[in-house]
Short mmCIF file of C-alpha atoms in Angstrom, two decimals:
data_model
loop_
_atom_site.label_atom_id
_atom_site.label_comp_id
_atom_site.label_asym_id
_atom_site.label_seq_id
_atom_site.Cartn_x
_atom_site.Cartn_y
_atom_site.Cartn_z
CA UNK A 1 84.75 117.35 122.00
CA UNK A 2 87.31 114.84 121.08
CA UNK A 3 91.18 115.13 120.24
CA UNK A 4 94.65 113.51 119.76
CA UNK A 5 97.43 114.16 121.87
CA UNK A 6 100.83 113.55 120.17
CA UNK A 7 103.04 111.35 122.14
CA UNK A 8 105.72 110.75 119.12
CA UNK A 9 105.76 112.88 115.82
CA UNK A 10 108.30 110.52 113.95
CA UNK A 11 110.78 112.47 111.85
CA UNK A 12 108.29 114.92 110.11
CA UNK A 13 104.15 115.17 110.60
CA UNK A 14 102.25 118.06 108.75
CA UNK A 15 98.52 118.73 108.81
CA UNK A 16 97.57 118.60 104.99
CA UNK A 17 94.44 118.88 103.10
CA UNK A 18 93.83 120.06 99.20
CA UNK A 19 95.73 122.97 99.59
CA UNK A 20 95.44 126.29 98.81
CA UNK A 21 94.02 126.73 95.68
CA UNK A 22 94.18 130.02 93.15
CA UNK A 23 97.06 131.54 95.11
CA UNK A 24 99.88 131.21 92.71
CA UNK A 25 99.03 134.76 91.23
CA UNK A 26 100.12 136.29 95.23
CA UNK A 27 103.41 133.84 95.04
CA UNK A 28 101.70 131.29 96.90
CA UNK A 29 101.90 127.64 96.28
CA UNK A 30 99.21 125.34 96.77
CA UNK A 31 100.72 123.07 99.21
CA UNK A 32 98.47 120.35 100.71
CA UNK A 33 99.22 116.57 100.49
CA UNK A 34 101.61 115.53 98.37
CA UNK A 35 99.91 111.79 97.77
CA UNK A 36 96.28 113.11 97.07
CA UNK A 37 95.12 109.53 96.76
CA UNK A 38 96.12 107.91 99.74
CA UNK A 39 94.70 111.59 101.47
CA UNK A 40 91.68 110.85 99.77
CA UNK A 41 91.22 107.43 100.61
CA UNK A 42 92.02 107.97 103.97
CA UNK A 43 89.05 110.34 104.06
CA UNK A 44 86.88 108.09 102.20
CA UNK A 45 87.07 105.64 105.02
CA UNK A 46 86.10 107.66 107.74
CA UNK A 47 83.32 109.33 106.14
CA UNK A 48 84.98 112.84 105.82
CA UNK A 49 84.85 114.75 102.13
CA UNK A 50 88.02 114.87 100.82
CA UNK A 51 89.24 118.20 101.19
CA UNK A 52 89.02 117.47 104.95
CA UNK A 53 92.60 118.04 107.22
CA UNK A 54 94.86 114.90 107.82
CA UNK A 55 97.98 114.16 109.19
CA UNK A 56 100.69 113.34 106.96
CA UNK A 57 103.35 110.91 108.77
CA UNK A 58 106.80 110.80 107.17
CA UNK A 59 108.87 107.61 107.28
CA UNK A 60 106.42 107.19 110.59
CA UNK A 61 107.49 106.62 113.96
CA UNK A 62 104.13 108.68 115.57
CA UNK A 63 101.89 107.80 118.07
CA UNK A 64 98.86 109.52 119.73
CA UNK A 65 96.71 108.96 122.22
CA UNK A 66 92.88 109.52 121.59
CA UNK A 67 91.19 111.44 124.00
CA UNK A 68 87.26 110.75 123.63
CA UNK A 69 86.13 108.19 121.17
CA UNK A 70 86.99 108.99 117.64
CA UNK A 71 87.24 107.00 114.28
CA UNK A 72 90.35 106.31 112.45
CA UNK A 73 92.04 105.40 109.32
CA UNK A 74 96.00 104.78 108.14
CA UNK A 75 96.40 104.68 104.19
CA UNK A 76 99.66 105.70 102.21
CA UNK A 77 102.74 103.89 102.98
CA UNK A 78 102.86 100.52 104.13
CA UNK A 79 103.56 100.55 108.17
CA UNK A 80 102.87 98.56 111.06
CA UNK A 81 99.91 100.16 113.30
CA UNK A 82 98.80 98.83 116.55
CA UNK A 83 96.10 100.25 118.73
CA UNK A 84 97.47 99.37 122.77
CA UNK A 85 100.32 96.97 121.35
CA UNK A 86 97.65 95.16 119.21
CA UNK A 87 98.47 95.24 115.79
CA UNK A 88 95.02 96.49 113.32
CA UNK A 89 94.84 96.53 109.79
CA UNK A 90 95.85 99.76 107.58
CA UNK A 91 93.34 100.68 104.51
CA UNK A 92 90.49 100.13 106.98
CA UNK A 93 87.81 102.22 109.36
CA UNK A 94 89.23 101.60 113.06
CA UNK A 95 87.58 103.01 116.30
CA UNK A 96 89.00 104.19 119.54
CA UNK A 97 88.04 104.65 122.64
CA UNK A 98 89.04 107.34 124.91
CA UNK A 99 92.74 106.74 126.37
CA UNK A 100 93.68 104.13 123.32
CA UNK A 101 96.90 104.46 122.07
CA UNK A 102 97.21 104.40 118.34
CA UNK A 103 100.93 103.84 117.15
CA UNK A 104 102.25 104.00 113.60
CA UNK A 105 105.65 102.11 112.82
CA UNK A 106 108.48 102.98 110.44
CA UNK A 107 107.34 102.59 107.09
CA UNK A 108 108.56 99.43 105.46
CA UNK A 109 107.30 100.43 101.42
CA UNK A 110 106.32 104.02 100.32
CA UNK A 111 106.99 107.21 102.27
CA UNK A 112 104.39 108.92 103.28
CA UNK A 113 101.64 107.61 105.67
CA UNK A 114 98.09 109.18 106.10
CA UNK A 115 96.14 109.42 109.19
CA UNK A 116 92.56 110.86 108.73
CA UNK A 117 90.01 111.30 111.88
CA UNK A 118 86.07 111.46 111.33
CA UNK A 119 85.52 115.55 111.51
CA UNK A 120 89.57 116.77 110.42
CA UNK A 121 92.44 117.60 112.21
CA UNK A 122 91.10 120.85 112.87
CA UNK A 123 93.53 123.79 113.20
CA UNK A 124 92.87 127.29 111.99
CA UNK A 125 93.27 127.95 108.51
CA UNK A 126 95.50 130.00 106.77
CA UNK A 127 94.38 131.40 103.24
CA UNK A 128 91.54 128.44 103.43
CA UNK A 129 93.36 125.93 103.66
CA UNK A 130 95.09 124.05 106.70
CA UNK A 131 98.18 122.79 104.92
CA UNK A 132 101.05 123.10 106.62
CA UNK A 133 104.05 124.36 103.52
CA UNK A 134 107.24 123.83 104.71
CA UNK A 135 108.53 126.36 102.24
CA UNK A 136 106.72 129.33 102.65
CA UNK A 137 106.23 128.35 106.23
CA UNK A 138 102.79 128.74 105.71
CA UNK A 139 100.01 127.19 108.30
CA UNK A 140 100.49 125.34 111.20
CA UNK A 141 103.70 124.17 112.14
CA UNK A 142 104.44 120.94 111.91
CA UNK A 143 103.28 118.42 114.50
CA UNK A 144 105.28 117.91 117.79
CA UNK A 145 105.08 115.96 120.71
CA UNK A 146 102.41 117.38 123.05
CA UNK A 147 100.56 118.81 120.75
CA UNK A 148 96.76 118.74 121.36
CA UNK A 149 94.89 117.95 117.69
CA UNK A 150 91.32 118.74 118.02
CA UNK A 151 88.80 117.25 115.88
CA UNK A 152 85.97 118.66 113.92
CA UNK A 153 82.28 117.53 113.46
CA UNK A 154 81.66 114.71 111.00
CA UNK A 155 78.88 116.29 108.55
CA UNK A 156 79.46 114.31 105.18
CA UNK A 157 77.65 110.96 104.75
CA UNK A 158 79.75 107.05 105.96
CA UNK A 159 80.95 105.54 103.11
CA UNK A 160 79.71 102.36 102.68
CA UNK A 161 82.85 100.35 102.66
CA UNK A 162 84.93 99.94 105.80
CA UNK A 163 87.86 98.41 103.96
CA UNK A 164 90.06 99.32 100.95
CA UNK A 165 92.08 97.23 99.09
CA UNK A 166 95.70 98.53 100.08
CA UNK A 167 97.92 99.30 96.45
CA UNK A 168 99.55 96.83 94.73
CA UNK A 169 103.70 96.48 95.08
CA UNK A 170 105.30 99.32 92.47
CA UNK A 171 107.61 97.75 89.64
CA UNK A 172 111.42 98.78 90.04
CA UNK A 173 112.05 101.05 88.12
CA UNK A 174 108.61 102.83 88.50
CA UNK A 175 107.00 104.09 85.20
CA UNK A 176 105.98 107.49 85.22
CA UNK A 177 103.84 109.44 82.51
CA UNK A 178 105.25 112.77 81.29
CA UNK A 179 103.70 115.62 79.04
CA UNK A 180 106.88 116.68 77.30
CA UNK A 181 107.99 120.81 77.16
CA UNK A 182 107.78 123.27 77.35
CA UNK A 183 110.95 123.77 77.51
CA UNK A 184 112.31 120.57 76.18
CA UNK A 185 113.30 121.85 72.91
CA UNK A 186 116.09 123.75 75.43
CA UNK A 187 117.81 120.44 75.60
CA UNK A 188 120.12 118.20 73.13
CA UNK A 189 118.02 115.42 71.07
CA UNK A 190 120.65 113.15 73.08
CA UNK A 191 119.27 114.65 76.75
CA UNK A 192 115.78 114.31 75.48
CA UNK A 193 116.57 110.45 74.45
CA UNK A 194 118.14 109.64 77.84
CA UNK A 195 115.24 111.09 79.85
CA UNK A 196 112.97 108.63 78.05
CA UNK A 197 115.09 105.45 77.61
CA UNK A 198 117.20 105.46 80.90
CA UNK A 199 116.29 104.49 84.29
CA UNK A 200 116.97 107.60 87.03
CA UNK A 201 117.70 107.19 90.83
CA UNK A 202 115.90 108.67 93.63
CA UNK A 203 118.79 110.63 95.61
CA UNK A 204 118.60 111.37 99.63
CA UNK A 205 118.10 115.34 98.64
CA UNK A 206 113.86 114.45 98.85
CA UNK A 207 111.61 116.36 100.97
CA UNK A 208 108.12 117.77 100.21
CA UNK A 209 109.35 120.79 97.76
CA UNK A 210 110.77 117.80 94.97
CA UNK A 211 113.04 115.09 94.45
CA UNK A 212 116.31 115.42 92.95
CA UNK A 213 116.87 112.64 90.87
CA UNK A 214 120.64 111.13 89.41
CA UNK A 215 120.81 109.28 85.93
CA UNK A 216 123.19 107.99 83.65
CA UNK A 217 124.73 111.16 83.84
CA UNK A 218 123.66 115.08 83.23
CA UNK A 219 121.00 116.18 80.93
CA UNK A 220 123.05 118.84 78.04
CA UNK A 221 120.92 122.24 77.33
CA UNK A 222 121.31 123.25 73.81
CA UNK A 223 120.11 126.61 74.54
CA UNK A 224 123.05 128.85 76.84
CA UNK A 225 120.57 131.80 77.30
CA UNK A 226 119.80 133.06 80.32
CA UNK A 227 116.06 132.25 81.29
CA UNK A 228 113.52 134.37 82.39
CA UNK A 229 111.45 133.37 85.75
CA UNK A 230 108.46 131.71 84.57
CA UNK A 231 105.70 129.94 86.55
CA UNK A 232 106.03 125.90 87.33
CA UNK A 233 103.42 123.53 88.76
CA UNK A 234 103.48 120.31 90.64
CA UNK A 235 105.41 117.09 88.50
CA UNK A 236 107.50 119.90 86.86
CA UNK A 237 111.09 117.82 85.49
CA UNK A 238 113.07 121.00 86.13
CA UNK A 239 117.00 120.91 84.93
CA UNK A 240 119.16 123.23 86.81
CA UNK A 241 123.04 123.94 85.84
CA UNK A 242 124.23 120.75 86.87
CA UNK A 243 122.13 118.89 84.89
CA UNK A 244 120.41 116.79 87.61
CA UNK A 245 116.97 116.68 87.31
CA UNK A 246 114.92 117.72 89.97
CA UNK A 247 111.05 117.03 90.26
CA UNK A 248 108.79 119.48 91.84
CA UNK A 249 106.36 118.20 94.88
CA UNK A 250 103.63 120.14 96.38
CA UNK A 251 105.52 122.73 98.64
CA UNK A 252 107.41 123.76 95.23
CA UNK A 253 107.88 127.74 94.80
CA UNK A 254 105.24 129.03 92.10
CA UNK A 255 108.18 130.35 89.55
CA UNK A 256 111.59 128.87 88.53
CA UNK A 257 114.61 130.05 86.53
CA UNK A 258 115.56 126.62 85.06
CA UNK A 259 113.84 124.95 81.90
CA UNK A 260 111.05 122.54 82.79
CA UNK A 261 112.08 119.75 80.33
CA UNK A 262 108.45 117.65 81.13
CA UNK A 263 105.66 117.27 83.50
CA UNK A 264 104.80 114.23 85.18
CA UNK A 265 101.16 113.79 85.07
CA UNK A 266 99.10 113.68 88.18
CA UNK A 267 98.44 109.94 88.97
CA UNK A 268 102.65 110.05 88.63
CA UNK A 269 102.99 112.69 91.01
CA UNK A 270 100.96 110.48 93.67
CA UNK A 271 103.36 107.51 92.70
CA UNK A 272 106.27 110.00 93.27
CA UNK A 273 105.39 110.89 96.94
CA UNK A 274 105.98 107.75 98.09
CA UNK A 275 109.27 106.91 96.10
CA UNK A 276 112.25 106.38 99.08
CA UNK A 277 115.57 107.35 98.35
CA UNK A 278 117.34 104.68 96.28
CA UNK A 279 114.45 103.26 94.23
CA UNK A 280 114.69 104.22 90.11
CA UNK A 281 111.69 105.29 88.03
CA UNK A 282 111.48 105.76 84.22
CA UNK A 283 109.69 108.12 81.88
CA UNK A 284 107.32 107.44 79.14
CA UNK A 285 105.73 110.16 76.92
CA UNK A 286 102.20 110.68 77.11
#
């Protein structure tokens, strides 16, 4: 048996896989990683299937000791990792030995790094799935120094690359593809317009339940009626009284109160995760 012991958790690690899926009808979201394709890829490289456990490392700042030889791979955001002080390459299949000491910087593009092990981070799972939701507090807690991260057994085939070209740089502002409604006829022609022909700023208020976003100024309902609770999904543009927009990520509750005014599609939402406070992104109709 092999495992990772947590030296540093940087500001926030969670154990994420797909999530849990057909749970909205018991008012519980899916969860699971919020940048599926980076998850994925990570995966990919060590030979895992996809819906297999990995850590996901926010802003980054971790570090972990491997205890028995295991086999490694950092996608997502762009950070510096070093096995013993050496520095290896991210978006590639790395081994360690027993007592190595893998280290993962401070992200310097993107948000979110990914850290998958041959076998899963295996931890018990919670309605079958081992994401941790940091809304409904739902699976394991997040990671913390100390922690002991066992591994499973690798059953699905190696891949037959051991590298993956890394993403290229994101345009500023960031386009994003939106399915407009349903509630969009809620809002002024004018609030509709400036959604799709204004550029809208990633604010600090980000975490893993959706990104509040600030524009050229709020969005105008033309509809003052009180609306009933109705169910949302992931890339949801929800518009709450002040007007600020406010995307919803994969910890997101399963109804809302607020008019969704668009959903950004799914590569988007992937695109989203790793969008740091500050950078702009616009919005084209699909």
């Amino acid at each position: 048996m092999a495992w990772l012991d947590v030296v540093r958790p940087g500001p926030l690690t969670t154990v994420q896989d797909h999530g849990r899926v057909g749970c909205a009808a018991s008012g519980v979201g899916r969860s699971g990683a919020v940048d599926l394709i980076s998850h994925d890829a990570a995966n990919r490289l060590v030979g895992n299937a996809p819906h297999a456990a990995t850590l996901e490392i926010t802003t980054g700042g971790f570090a972990a000791q491997a205890v028995g030889p295991l086999t490694v791979a950092v996608t997502g955001a762009r950070a510096p990792v070093t096995v013993n002080a050496r520095p290896v390459a991210d978006y590639s299949t790395l081994r360690l030995d027993g007592g190595n000491l893998l280290e993962i910087g401070y992200s310097t593009t993107g948000l979110r790094t990914y850290l998958a092990v041959r076998g899963g981070i295996d931890v018990p799972e919670t309605l079958g799935s081992r994401s941790t939701d940091t809304l409904a507090e739902l699976g394991p807690a997040p990671v913390r120094a100390g922690d002991h991260l066992l591994v499973g057994v690798g059953e699905a085939e190696w891949p037959i690359e051991d590298f993956i070209p890394p993403p290229a740089p994101t345009p500023c502002p960031v386009p994003l593809g939106i399915t407009l409604g349903p509630r969009d006829d809620w809002f002024t022609p004018a609030s509709v317009h400036a959604l799709l022909h204004h550029a809208w700023t990633v604010t600090e208020d980000t975490d893993r339940v959706g990104v509040r976003l600030r524009g050229p100024g709020p969005l105008h309902r033309s509809r003052t009626c009180e609306l009933p609770s109705e169910g949302v999904v992931s890339g949801s543009v929800q518009v709450p009284p002040n007007g600020h927009p406010v995307i919803f990520l994969a910890d997101h509750p399963v109804t809302g109160g607020y008019p969704v005014i668009a959903v950004v599609t799914d590569p988007g939402i992937a695109t989203l995760a790793q969008m740091r406070p500050g950078s702009s992104v616009t919005f084209r109709a699909a």
